[in-house]
Tab-separated table of N, CA and C in Angstrom:
chain	number	residue	atom	x	y	z
A	64	UNK	N	0.829	-1.004	-0.183
A	64	UNK	CA	-0.088	0.197	0.307
A	64	UNK	C	1.012	1.052	-0.479
A	65	UNK	N	0.813	2.274	-0.743
A	65	UNK	CA	1.138	3.442	-0.922
A	65	UNK	C	0.465	4.778	-0.591
A	66	UNK	N	1.126	5.350	0.499
A	66	UNK	CA	0.233	6.684	0.954
A	66	UNK	C	0.397	7.770	0.651
A	67	UNK	N	-0.100	8.486	-1.003
A	67	UNK	CA	0.524	9.607	-1.435
A	67	UNK	C	0.126	10.547	0.062
A	68	UNK	N	0.886	11.715	0.831
A	68	UNK	CA	0.258	12.604	1.359
A	68	UNK	C	-0.018	13.684	0.720
A	69	UNK	N	-1.074	14.253	0.915
A	69	UNK	CA	-1.260	15.604	0.136
A	69	UNK	C	-0.368	16.829	0.635
A	70	UNK	N	0.422	16.623	1.953
A	70	UNK	CA	0.981	18.095	2.398
A	70	UNK	C	1.817	17.484	4.167
A	71	UNK	N	2.724	18.364	3.815
A	71	UNK	CA	3.482	18.141	5.122
A	71	UNK	C	2.120	17.981	6.463
A	72	UNK	N	1.719	18.546	6.305
A	72	UNK	CA	0.598	19.152	7.942
A	72	UNK	C	0.319	17.190	7.799
A	73	UNK	N	-0.836	16.756	6.567
A	73	UNK	CA	-0.964	15.827	6.704
A	73	UNK	C	-0.453	14.247	6.767
A	74	UNK	N	0.870	14.618	6.513
A	74	UNK	CA	2.025	13.917	6.897
A	74	UNK	C	2.239	13.602	8.425
A	75	UNK	N	2.379	14.656	9.018
A	75	UNK	CA	2.609	15.024	10.441
A	75	UNK	C	1.866	14.531	11.295
A	76	UNK	N	0.576	14.811	10.749
A	76	UNK	CA	-0.844	14.289	11.601
A	76	UNK	C	-1.072	12.663	11.320
A	77	UNK	N	-0.439	12.012	10.324
A	77	UNK	CA	-0.592	10.741	10.519
A	77	UNK	C	0.315	10.177	10.999
A	78	UNK	N	1.593	10.906	11.015
A	78	UNK	CA	2.759	10.302	11.769
A	78	UNK	C	2.802	10.265	13.110
A	79	UNK	N	1.895	11.649	13.626
A	79	UNK	CA	1.462	10.956	15.132
A	79	UNK	C	0.627	10.543	15.329
A	80	UNK	N	0.026	9.837	15.070
A	80	UNK	CA	-1.359	9.264	15.360
A	80	UNK	C	-0.561	7.675	15.330
A	81	UNK	N	0.120	7.673	13.809
A	81	UNK	CA	0.780	6.464	14.082
A	81	UNK	C	1.758	5.932	15.249
A	82	UNK	N	2.743	7.213	15.928
A	82	UNK	CA	3.769	6.699	16.342
A	82	UNK	C	2.763	6.671	18.032
A	83	UNK	N	2.054	7.248	18.119
A	83	UNK	CA	0.864	6.699	19.517
A	83	UNK	C	0.884	8.268	20.191
A	84	UNK	N	1.020	9.453	19.573
A	84	UNK	CA	0.675	10.809	20.065
A	84	UNK	C	-0.518	11.270	19.514
A	85	UNK	N	-0.942	11.904	20.633
A	85	UNK	CA	-2.516	12.724	19.904
A	85	UNK	C	-3.362	11.870	20.108
A	86	UNK	N	-4.748	12.131	20.002
A	86	UNK	CA	-5.731	11.265	19.560
A	86	UNK	C	-5.861	10.308	18.988
A	87	UNK	N	-6.619	9.125	18.969
A	87	UNK	CA	-7.109	7.861	18.019
A	87	UNK	C	-7.727	8.063	17.379
A	88	UNK	N	-7.695	7.987	15.843
A	88	UNK	CA	-8.587	8.193	14.893
A	88	UNK	C	-10.076	7.610	15.164
A	89	UNK	N	-11.325	8.224	15.482
A	89	UNK	CA	-12.845	8.315	15.231
A	89	UNK	C	-13.277	7.205	15.306
A	90	UNK	N	-12.705	6.114	13.946
A	90	UNK	CA	-12.804	5.082	13.194
A	90	UNK	C	-12.038	4.510	12.271
A	91	UNK	N	-11.921	3.438	12.141
A	91	UNK	CA	-10.532	3.054	11.420
A	91	UNK	C	-9.925	3.608	10.064
A	92	UNK	N	-8.958	3.642	10.423
A	92	UNK	CA	-8.566	4.420	8.999
A	92	UNK	C	-8.888	3.922	7.765
A	93	UNK	N	-9.328	3.808	6.783
A	93	UNK	CA	-9.493	3.595	5.550
A	93	UNK	C	-8.200	4.131	4.431
A	94	UNK	N	-7.610	2.282	3.926
A	94	UNK	CA	-6.851	2.398	3.010
A	94	UNK	C	-6.892	3.021	1.657
A	95	UNK	N	-5.947	4.393	1.287
A	95	UNK	CA	-6.192	4.802	0.274
A	95	UNK	C	-6.177	4.062	-0.654
A	96	UNK	N	-6.766	3.572	-1.889
A	96	UNK	CA	-6.735	3.617	-3.033
A	96	UNK	C	-6.119	3.715	-4.401
A	97	UNK	N	-5.034	3.321	-4.709
A	97	UNK	CA	-3.976	4.251	-6.018
A	97	UNK	C	-4.423	3.231	-6.999
A	98	UNK	N	-4.561	3.655	-8.089
A	98	UNK	CA	-4.443	2.829	-9.417
A	98	UNK	C	-3.102	2.314	-9.754
A	99	UNK	N	-3.389	1.476	-10.333
A	99	UNK	CA	-1.485	0.865	-10.646
A	99	UNK	C	-0.438	2.564	-11.368
A	100	UNK	N	-1.297	3.199	-12.605
A	100	UNK	CA	-0.445	4.285	-12.715
A	100	UNK	C	-0.194	5.138	-12.459
A	101	UNK	N	-0.951	5.321	-11.247
A	101	UNK	CA	-0.856	6.793	-10.167
A	101	UNK	C	0.548	6.052	-9.292
A	102	UNK	N	0.279	4.740	-9.058
A	102	UNK	CA	0.718	4.257	-7.713
A	102	UNK	C	2.419	4.192	-8.689
A	103	UNK	N	2.807	3.860	-10.198
A	103	UNK	CA	3.733	3.434	-10.831
A	103	UNK	C	4.573	5.178	-10.551
A	104	UNK	N	4.112	6.366	-11.363
A	104	UNK	CA	3.835	7.569	-11.054
A	104	UNK	C	4.552	8.160	-9.909
A	105	UNK	N	4.333	7.721	-8.546
A	105	UNK	CA	4.275	8.320	-7.745
A	105	UNK	C	6.119	7.506	-7.347
A	106	UNK	N	5.800	6.218	-7.422
A	106	UNK	CA	7.260	5.583	-6.811
A	106	UNK	C	8.347	6.477	-7.765
A	107	UNK	N	7.837	6.629	-8.683
A	107	UNK	CA	9.109	6.573	-10.210
A	107	UNK	C	9.954	7.662	-9.142
A	108	UNK	N	11.422	7.278	-9.003
A	108	UNK	CA	12.364	8.090	-8.544
A	108	UNK	C	12.579	9.617	-9.251
A	109	UNK	N	13.164	10.251	-9.166
A	109	UNK	CA	13.584	11.342	-9.865
A	109	UNK	C	14.772	10.814	-10.143
A	110	UNK	N	15.591	11.549	-11.075
A	110	UNK	CA	16.608	11.328	-12.220
A	110	UNK	C	18.058	11.246	-11.206
A	111	UNK	N	17.813	11.826	-10.082
A	111	UNK	CA	18.758	12.170	-8.469
A	111	UNK	C	18.588	10.391	-7.993
A	112	UNK	N	17.447	9.772	-8.025
A	112	UNK	CA	17.341	8.301	-7.813
A	112	UNK	C	16.792	9.137	-5.921
A	113	UNK	N	16.144	8.358	-5.746
A	113	UNK	CA	15.606	8.126	-4.055
A	113	UNK	C	16.925	8.069	-3.057
A	114	UNK	N	16.270	8.926	-2.112
A	114	UNK	CA	16.516	8.386	-0.833
A	114	UNK	C	15.819	8.106	0.115
A	115	UNK	N	16.322	6.149	0.695
A	115	UNK	CA	14.978	5.856	1.129
A	115	UNK	C	15.755	4.883	2.439
A	116	UNK	N	15.262	4.984	3.282
A	116	UNK	CA	15.265	3.503	4.438
A	116	UNK	C	14.211	2.779	4.701
A	117	UNK	N	14.758	1.741	5.141
A	117	UNK	CA	13.706	0.566	5.590
A	117	UNK	C	13.430	-0.147	4.474
A	118	UNK	N	12.913	-1.554	4.531
A	118	UNK	CA	12.476	-2.511	3.616
A	118	UNK	C	12.250	-1.864	2.948
A	119	UNK	N	12.708	-2.545	1.355
A	119	UNK	CA	12.535	-2.179	0.376
A	119	UNK	C	11.322	-3.125	-0.073
A	120	UNK	N	10.848	-3.783	0.502
A	120	UNK	CA	9.464	-5.003	-0.285
A	120	UNK	C	8.268	-4.431	1.215
A	121	UNK	N	8.441	-3.507	1.994
A	121	UNK	CA	8.164	-3.235	3.349
A	121	UNK	C	6.517	-2.755	2.722
A	122	UNK	N	5.733	-3.225	3.847
A	122	UNK	CA	3.914	-3.423	2.954
A	122	UNK	C	3.652	-2.250	2.935
A	123	UNK	N	3.764	-0.778	3.439
A	123	UNK	CA	3.886	0.350	3.521
A	123	UNK	C	5.240	1.502	2.720
A	124	UNK	N	4.672	1.925	1.879
A	124	UNK	CA	6.056	3.253	1.313
A	124	UNK	C	5.336	4.810	1.994
A	125	UNK	N	6.188	5.541	2.571
A	125	UNK	CA	5.654	6.754	2.822
A	125	UNK	C	7.175	7.757	1.808
A	126	UNK	N	6.586	8.524	1.580
A	126	UNK	CA	7.062	9.747	0.396
A	126	UNK	C	7.154	10.879	1.359
A	127	UNK	N	7.804	11.799	1.600
A	127	UNK	CA	7.787	12.626	2.485
A	127	UNK	C	8.779	14.044	1.688
A	128	UNK	N	7.979	14.687	0.972
A	128	UNK	CA	8.854	15.902	0.233
A	128	UNK	C	9.137	16.987	1.413
A	129	UNK	N	10.190	17.400	1.697
A	129	UNK	CA	11.164	18.342	2.580
A	129	UNK	C	11.672	19.282	2.469
A	130	UNK	N	11.777	20.515	3.089
A	130	UNK	CA	12.581	21.197	2.859
A	130	UNK	C	13.522	21.825	3.683
A	131	UNK	N	14.825	21.651	3.572
A	131	UNK	CA	15.558	21.407	5.039
A	131	UNK	C	15.330	22.842	5.762
A	132	UNK	N	14.337	23.980	4.985
A	132	UNK	CA	14.140	25.507	5.340
A	132	UNK	C	12.557	24.929	6.875
A	133	UNK	N	12.022	24.050	6.795
A	133	UNK	CA	11.234	24.469	6.949
A	133	UNK	C	10.843	23.390	8.880
A	134	UNK	N	10.392	25.035	9.459
A	134	UNK	CA	10.355	24.719	10.766
A	134	UNK	C	9.363	23.880	10.996
A	135	UNK	N	8.457	23.054	10.554
A	135	UNK	CA	7.832	22.148	10.885
A	135	UNK	C	8.644	20.381	10.797
A	136	UNK	N	8.734	20.680	9.244
A	136	UNK	CA	9.899	19.341	9.342
A	136	UNK	C	11.124	18.841	10.242
A	137	UNK	N	11.686	20.695	10.967
A	137	UNK	CA	12.809	20.344	11.788
A	137	UNK	C	12.195	19.545	12.987
A	138	UNK	N	10.768	19.665	13.815
A	138	UNK	CA	9.769	19.549	14.195
A	138	UNK	C	9.611	17.788	14.329
A	139	UNK	N	8.905	17.685	13.317
A	139	UNK	CA	9.073	16.322	13.453
A	139	UNK	C	10.191	15.422	13.125
A	140	UNK	N	10.949	16.027	12.542
A	140	UNK	CA	12.369	14.731	12.849
A	140	UNK	C	12.855	15.106	13.874
A	141	UNK	N	12.778	15.901	15.116
A	141	UNK	CA	13.098	16.055	15.947
A	141	UNK	C	12.430	15.149	16.758
A	142	UNK	N	11.181	15.415	16.882
A	142	UNK	CA	10.340	14.763	18.218
A	142	UNK	C	9.455	13.584	17.475
A	143	UNK	N	9.413	13.224	16.137
A	143	UNK	CA	8.325	12.594	16.234
A	143	UNK	C	8.881	11.156	14.689
A	144	UNK	N	9.463	11.280	14.132
A	144	UNK	CA	10.595	10.742	13.682
A	144	UNK	C	11.221	9.568	14.475
A	145	UNK	N	11.916	9.803	15.059
A	145	UNK	CA	12.507	8.534	16.147
A	145	UNK	C	11.433	7.876	16.417
A	146	UNK	N	10.290	8.195	17.012
A	146	UNK	CA	9.268	6.924	17.146
A	146	UNK	C	9.059	6.430	16.353
A	147	UNK	N	8.601	6.804	14.730
A	147	UNK	CA	8.286	6.512	13.543
A	147	UNK	C	9.003	5.375	12.962
A	148	UNK	N	10.360	5.711	13.271
A	148	UNK	CA	11.432	5.111	12.839
A	148	UNK	C	11.618	3.656	13.600
A	149	UNK	N	11.175	4.147	14.596
A	149	UNK	CA	11.389	3.007	15.980
A	149	UNK	C	10.739	1.740	15.430
A	150	UNK	N	9.622	2.444	15.626
A	150	UNK	CA	8.324	1.568	15.517
A	150	UNK	C	7.635	1.022	14.132
A	151	UNK	N	8.164	1.823	13.055
A	151	UNK	CA	7.535	1.228	11.644
A	151	UNK	C	8.793	1.019	10.635
A	152	UNK	N	9.874	1.327	10.746
A	152	UNK	CA	10.701	1.944	9.753
A	152	UNK	C	11.749	0.677	9.981
A	153	UNK	N	12.325	0.407	11.168
A	153	UNK	CA	13.168	-0.439	11.895
A	153	UNK	C	12.885	-1.677	11.614
A	154	UNK	N	11.588	-2.148	12.081
A	154	UNK	CA	10.678	-3.398	12.393
A	154	UNK	C	10.365	-3.983	10.823
A	155	UNK	N	10.422	-3.144	9.403
A	155	UNK	CA	10.784	-3.920	8.536
A	155	UNK	C	8.553	-3.123	7.394
A	156	UNK	N	7.885	-2.334	8.513
A	156	UNK	CA	6.817	-2.307	8.620
A	156	UNK	C	6.355	-0.931	7.216
A	157	UNK	N	7.891	-0.449	7.340
A	157	UNK	CA	7.539	1.337	5.990
A	157	UNK	C	8.670	1.173	5.586
A	158	UNK	N	8.765	1.428	4.211
A	158	UNK	CA	10.044	2.337	3.928
A	158	UNK	C	9.645	3.361	3.383
A	159	UNK	N	10.750	4.132	3.920
A	159	UNK	CA	10.411	5.566	3.604
A	159	UNK	C	11.818	6.543	3.027
A	160	UNK	N	10.913	7.449	1.655
A	160	UNK	CA	11.631	7.834	0.964
A	160	UNK	C	11.468	9.370	1.643
A	161	UNK	N	12.899	9.821	1.138
A	161	UNK	CA	12.485	11.243	1.055
A	161	UNK	C	12.794	12.578	0.076
A	162	UNK	N	12.015	13.163	0.103
A	162	UNK	CA	12.510	13.746	-1.414
A	162	UNK	C	12.637	15.218	-1.093
A	163	UNK	N	13.370	15.764	-1.772
A	163	UNK	CA	13.411	17.309	-1.359
A	163	UNK	C	12.800	18.777	-2.145
A	164	UNK	N	12.242	19.069	-1.280
A	164	UNK	CA	11.199	19.988	-1.961
A	164	UNK	C	11.834	21.648	-1.269
A	165	UNK	N	12.419	22.278	-1.731
A	165	UNK	CA	13.160	22.853	-1.222
A	165	UNK	C	12.561	24.531	-1.455
A	166	UNK	N	12.318	25.140	-0.757
A	166	UNK	CA	11.451	26.409	-0.832
A	166	UNK	C	12.517	27.655	-0.109
A	167	UNK	N	12.578	28.066	-1.666
A	167	UNK	CA	13.652	29.529	-1.136
A	167	UNK	C	15.049	29.041	-1.578
A	168	UNK	N	15.805	29.602	-1.578
A	168	UNK	CA	17.150	29.577	-2.249
A	168	UNK	C	18.368	28.811	-1.340
A	169	UNK	N	17.864	29.738	0.205
A	169	UNK	CA	18.715	28.977	1.311
A	169	UNK	C	18.496	27.929	1.282
A	170	UNK	N	17.201	26.973	0.886
A	170	UNK	CA	17.059	25.345	0.839
A	170	UNK	C	17.661	24.939	-0.258
A	171	UNK	N	17.417	25.435	-1.139
A	171	UNK	CA	18.093	25.159	-2.503
A	171	UNK	C	19.400	24.730	-1.807
A	172	UNK	N	20.200	25.731	-1.592
A	172	UNK	CA	21.896	25.182	-1.221
A	172	UNK	C	21.946	24.372	-0.506
A	173	UNK	N	21.229	24.496	0.714
A	173	UNK	CA	21.616	23.337	1.175
A	173	UNK	C	20.717	21.418	0.768
A	174	UNK	N	20.123	21.540	-0.110
A	174	UNK	CA	19.652	20.096	-0.855
A	174	UNK	C	20.224	19.952	-1.725
A	175	UNK	N	21.368	21.208	-2.770
A	175	UNK	CA	22.004	20.476	-3.068
A	175	UNK	C	23.671	19.781	-2.797
A	176	UNK	N	23.830	20.266	-1.236
A	176	UNK	CA	25.201	20.163	-0.460
A	176	UNK	C	24.458	18.541	-0.068
A	177	UNK	N	23.155	18.295	0.267
A	177	UNK	CA	23.136	17.216	1.060
A	177	UNK	C	23.176	16.050	-0.428
A	178	UNK	N	22.759	16.396	-1.651
A	178	UNK	CA	22.850	15.643	-2.371
A	178	UNK	C	24.144	14.811	-3.083
A	179	UNK	N	24.961	16.101	-2.783
A	179	UNK	CA	26.475	16.379	-3.113
A	179	UNK	C	27.045	15.216	-2.252
A	180	UNK	N	26.942	15.682	-1.067
A	180	UNK	CA	27.933	14.562	-0.188
A	180	UNK	C	27.421	12.813	-0.492
A	181	UNK	N	28.631	12.051	0.177
A	181	UNK	CA	28.467	10.730	-0.461
A	181	UNK	C	26.807	10.456	-0.053
A	182	UNK	N	26.083	9.244	-0.772
A	182	UNK	CA	24.689	8.904	-0.223
A	182	UNK	C	24.862	8.361	0.975
A	183	UNK	N	25.458	7.089	1.322
A	183	UNK	CA	25.716	7.232	3.556
A	183	UNK	C	25.499	8.218	3.963
A	184	UNK	N	26.165	9.417	3.455
A	184	UNK	CA	26.002	10.569	4.566
A	184	UNK	C	24.811	11.476	4.454
A	185	UNK	N	23.831	11.298	3.886
A	185	UNK	CA	22.176	12.040	2.932
A	185	UNK	C	21.544	12.122	4.558
A	186	UNK	N	21.042	11.006	4.999
A	186	UNK	CA	20.543	10.933	6.021
A	186	UNK	C	21.195	11.789	7.428
A	187	UNK	N	22.273	11.237	7.574
A	187	UNK	CA	23.344	12.172	8.603
A	187	UNK	C	23.228	13.856	8.053
A	188	UNK	N	23.148	14.343	7.230
A	188	UNK	CA	23.207	15.649	6.596
A	188	UNK	C	21.665	15.982	7.061
A	189	UNK	N	20.711	15.042	6.430
A	189	UNK	CA	19.363	15.859	6.389
A	189	UNK	C	18.629	16.181	8.133
A	190	UNK	N	19.906	15.148	9.304
A	190	UNK	CA	19.059	15.383	10.336
A	190	UNK	C	19.660	16.542	11.028
A	191	UNK	N	21.451	17.104	10.363
A	191	UNK	CA	22.335	17.988	10.695
A	191	UNK	C	21.162	19.315	10.228
A	192	UNK	N	21.317	19.011	9.202
A	192	UNK	CA	20.362	20.613	8.591
A	192	UNK	C	19.302	20.679	9.030
A	193	UNK	N	18.583	19.840	9.336
A	193	UNK	CA	16.868	20.439	10.128
A	193	UNK	C	17.163	20.305	11.814
A	194	UNK	N	18.105	19.686	12.362
A	194	UNK	CA	18.088	20.172	13.455
A	194	UNK	C	19.107	21.528	13.938
A	195	UNK	N	19.720	21.719	12.690
A	195	UNK	CA	20.637	23.256	13.334
A	195	UNK	C	20.465	23.856	12.117
A	196	UNK	N	19.076	24.418	12.102
A	196	UNK	CA	18.228	25.483	11.246
A	196	UNK	C	18.928	27.019	11.963
A	197	UNK	N	18.978	27.136	12.986
A	197	UNK	CA	19.364	27.964	13.837
A	197	UNK	C	20.369	28.710	13.112
A	198	UNK	N	21.386	27.931	13.001
A	198	UNK	CA	23.106	28.675	12.788
A	198	UNK	C	22.834	28.781	11.013
A	199	UNK	N	21.808	28.583	10.337
A	199	UNK	CA	22.128	28.490	8.704
A	199	UNK	C	21.323	29.217	8.101
A	200	UNK	N	19.920	28.891	8.818
A	200	UNK	CA	18.535	29.721	7.878
A	200	UNK	C	18.176	31.303	8.071
A	201	UNK	N	18.773	31.588	7.322
A	201	UNK	CA	18.038	33.474	7.087
A	201	UNK	C	17.654	33.608	5.338
A	202	UNK	N	16.997	34.862	5.115
A	202	UNK	CA	16.846	35.187	4.285
A	202	UNK	C	17.697	35.084	2.859
A	203	UNK	N	18.705	35.509	3.251
A	203	UNK	CA	19.812	35.441	2.237
A	203	UNK	C	20.566	34.107	2.180
A	204	UNK	N	21.116	33.642	1.582
A	204	UNK	CA	22.125	32.394	1.339
A	204	UNK	C	23.420	32.599	2.045
A	205	UNK	N	23.565	32.123	3.199
A	205	UNK	CA	24.976	32.470	3.684
A	205	UNK	C	25.798	30.739	3.559
A	206	UNK	N	26.747	31.029	2.654
A	206	UNK	CA	27.538	29.907	2.549
A	206	UNK	C	28.752	29.208	3.603
A	207	UNK	N	29.097	30.089	4.088
A	207	UNK	CA	30.040	29.951	5.156
A	207	UNK	C	29.482	29.249	6.254
A	208	UNK	N	27.270	29.691	6.606
A	208	UNK	CA	26.790	29.077	6.864
A	208	UNK	C	26.256	27.790	7.128
A	209	UNK	N	25.986	27.087	5.865
A	209	UNK	CA	26.053	26.130	5.156
A	209	UNK	C	27.075	25.409	5.116
A	210	UNK	N	27.976	26.099	4.855
A	210	UNK	CA	29.518	25.144	4.797
A	210	UNK	C	29.650	24.529	6.271
A	211	UNK	N	29.249	25.390	7.515
A	211	UNK	CA	29.508	24.885	9.118
A	211	UNK	C	28.942	23.518	8.963
A	212	UNK	N	27.508	23.168	8.963
A	212	UNK	CA	26.376	22.436	8.946
A	212	UNK	C	27.492	20.901	7.729
A	213	UNK	N	27.682	21.359	7.184
A	213	UNK	CA	28.295	20.294	5.612
A	213	UNK	C	28.932	20.039	6.058
A	214	UNK	N	30.225	20.705	6.690
A	214	UNK	CA	32.026	20.101	7.123
A	214	UNK	C	31.365	18.486	8.222
A	215	UNK	N	30.332	18.940	9.100
A	215	UNK	CA	30.135	18.039	9.685
A	215	UNK	C	29.823	16.169	9.784
A	216	UNK	N	30.081	16.414	8.001
A	216	UNK	CA	29.796	15.218	7.124
A	216	UNK	C	31.347	14.883	6.635
A	217	UNK	N	32.428	15.923	6.824
A	217	UNK	CA	33.460	15.787	6.333
A	217	UNK	C	33.700	16.163	5.716
A	218	UNK	N	33.136	16.462	4.592
A	218	UNK	CA	32.725	17.725	3.353
A	218	UNK	C	34.001	18.773	3.772
A	219	UNK	N	34.852	19.150	2.262
A	219	UNK	CA	35.852	19.926	2.520
A	219	UNK	C	35.405	21.255	2.021
A	220	UNK	N	36.077	21.797	2.111
A	220	UNK	CA	35.094	23.233	1.119
A	220	UNK	C	35.646	23.320	-0.012
A	221	UNK	N	36.270	22.214	-0.520
A	221	UNK	CA	36.386	22.667	-2.033
A	221	UNK	C	35.415	22.165	-2.923
A	222	UNK	N	35.057	20.527	-2.039
A	222	UNK	CA	33.847	20.043	-2.946
A	222	UNK	C	32.517	20.637	-2.533
A	223	UNK	N	32.359	21.666	-1.285
A	223	UNK	CA	31.476	22.423	-1.075
A	223	UNK	C	31.374	23.394	-2.222
A	224	UNK	N	32.213	24.119	-2.209
A	224	UNK	CA	31.773	24.981	-3.338
A	224	UNK	C	31.681	24.495	-4.871
A	225	UNK	N	32.092	23.278	-5.083
A	225	UNK	CA	31.978	23.135	-6.445
A	225	UNK	C	30.586	22.136	-6.778
A	226	UNK	N	30.056	22.480	-5.639
A	226	UNK	CA	28.862	21.392	-5.651
A	226	UNK	C	27.570	22.539	-5.834
A	227	UNK	N	27.674	23.575	-5.178
A	227	UNK	CA	26.992	24.506	-5.314
A	227	UNK	C	26.563	25.120	-6.884
A	228	UNK	N	27.470	24.724	-7.824
A	228	UNK	CA	27.244	24.820	-8.843
A	228	UNK	C	27.303	23.422	-10.003
A	229	UNK	N	26.899	22.498	-9.403
A	229	UNK	CA	26.402	21.141	-9.754
A	229	UNK	C	25.155	20.971	-10.765
A	230	UNK	N	25.058	21.445	-12.109
A	230	UNK	CA	24.002	21.235	-12.734
A	230	UNK	C	23.155	20.377	-12.573
A	231	UNK	N	23.830	19.313	-13.148
A	231	UNK	CA	23.348	17.838	-12.759
A	231	UNK	C	22.344	17.705	-11.868
A	232	UNK	N	22.891	18.323	-10.220
A	232	UNK	CA	21.956	18.441	-8.900
A	232	UNK	C	20.975	18.981	-8.771
A	233	UNK	N	21.135	20.405	-9.793
A	233	UNK	CA	19.944	21.535	-10.001
A	233	UNK	C	19.146	21.133	-10.091
A	234	UNK	N	19.775	20.759	-11.719
A	234	UNK	CA	17.877	20.162	-13.059
A	234	UNK	C	17.337	18.853	-12.004
A	235	UNK	N	18.488	18.102	-11.473
A	235	UNK	CA	17.405	17.098	-10.902
A	235	UNK	C	16.431	17.100	-9.600
A	236	UNK	N	17.476	18.194	-8.827
A	236	UNK	CA	15.784	19.070	-7.902
A	236	UNK	C	15.037	19.490	-8.458
A	237	UNK	N	15.477	20.109	-9.730
A	237	UNK	CA	13.798	21.434	-10.103
A	237	UNK	C	13.007	20.475	-10.656
A	238	UNK	N	13.451	18.946	-11.556
A	238	UNK	CA	12.234	18.216	-12.234
A	238	UNK	C	11.382	17.366	-10.957
A	239	UNK	N	12.825	17.007	-10.019
A	239	UNK	CA	11.364	16.467	-8.719
A	239	UNK	C	10.272	17.317	-8.371
A	240	UNK	N	11.229	18.744	-7.834
A	240	UNK	CA	10.129	19.722	-7.423
A	240	UNK	C	8.666	20.162	-8.225
A	241	UNK	N	9.153	19.795	-9.593
A	241	UNK	CA	8.391	20.205	-10.402
A	241	UNK	C	7.330	19.435	-10.537
A	242	UNK	N	7.645	17.979	-10.434
A	242	UNK	CA	6.843	17.021	-11.033
A	242	UNK	C	6.046	16.964	-9.361
C-alpha cells in the first residue's frame, strides 16, 4: 500500500497518530486506493534517485517531501520521526523515502549540498541541516553557515564550493520539485 500524502501537515498528523501521539482516530482508517499507473508514477524516482531507509519490500511506503528550512519538518524529525523510525521503519513495516522540496534559495543550496555528499551521509546531513536550522537559515544564502553544517559530514570546502554549481544536481532537484 502506498500512502500519497497531500501535504506536510497531513503527513505529520498521520505520523503523530501512527507513533501513538495525539488522539486516536474515531473510526478505523480506510487505506487509500491508488490505481497502478498512479502508484507507479508516485514511486518513480527522480533523475537523482531516491534516498530511502527501511525494507524495500515493506507493505507500506511513505514519501516525505521536505524543505530543509521548514520549521515543521525540523520539529517532526526531532520529535516524531525517531518513534516512527523505531516502530515502523526499523521493524520492516515501512519503507521511508525522502524527496527534496526546497522552498527558497537557502533551502535549495542546502539540498544541493546534501545531494552532493556521499549517499551514506544523506540522512546524517538531513538531520544535521534540520536540527541546526538556527545556525544557517536566513533570508539570504549564507554559504559559510551552510558549510558549517556540511563539514560535519567530512565535506571539504573545495567540494562544497564545486557542489553549489553542479548543474546535474540542480536540474534533478528542480525536476522532482516540479513533478
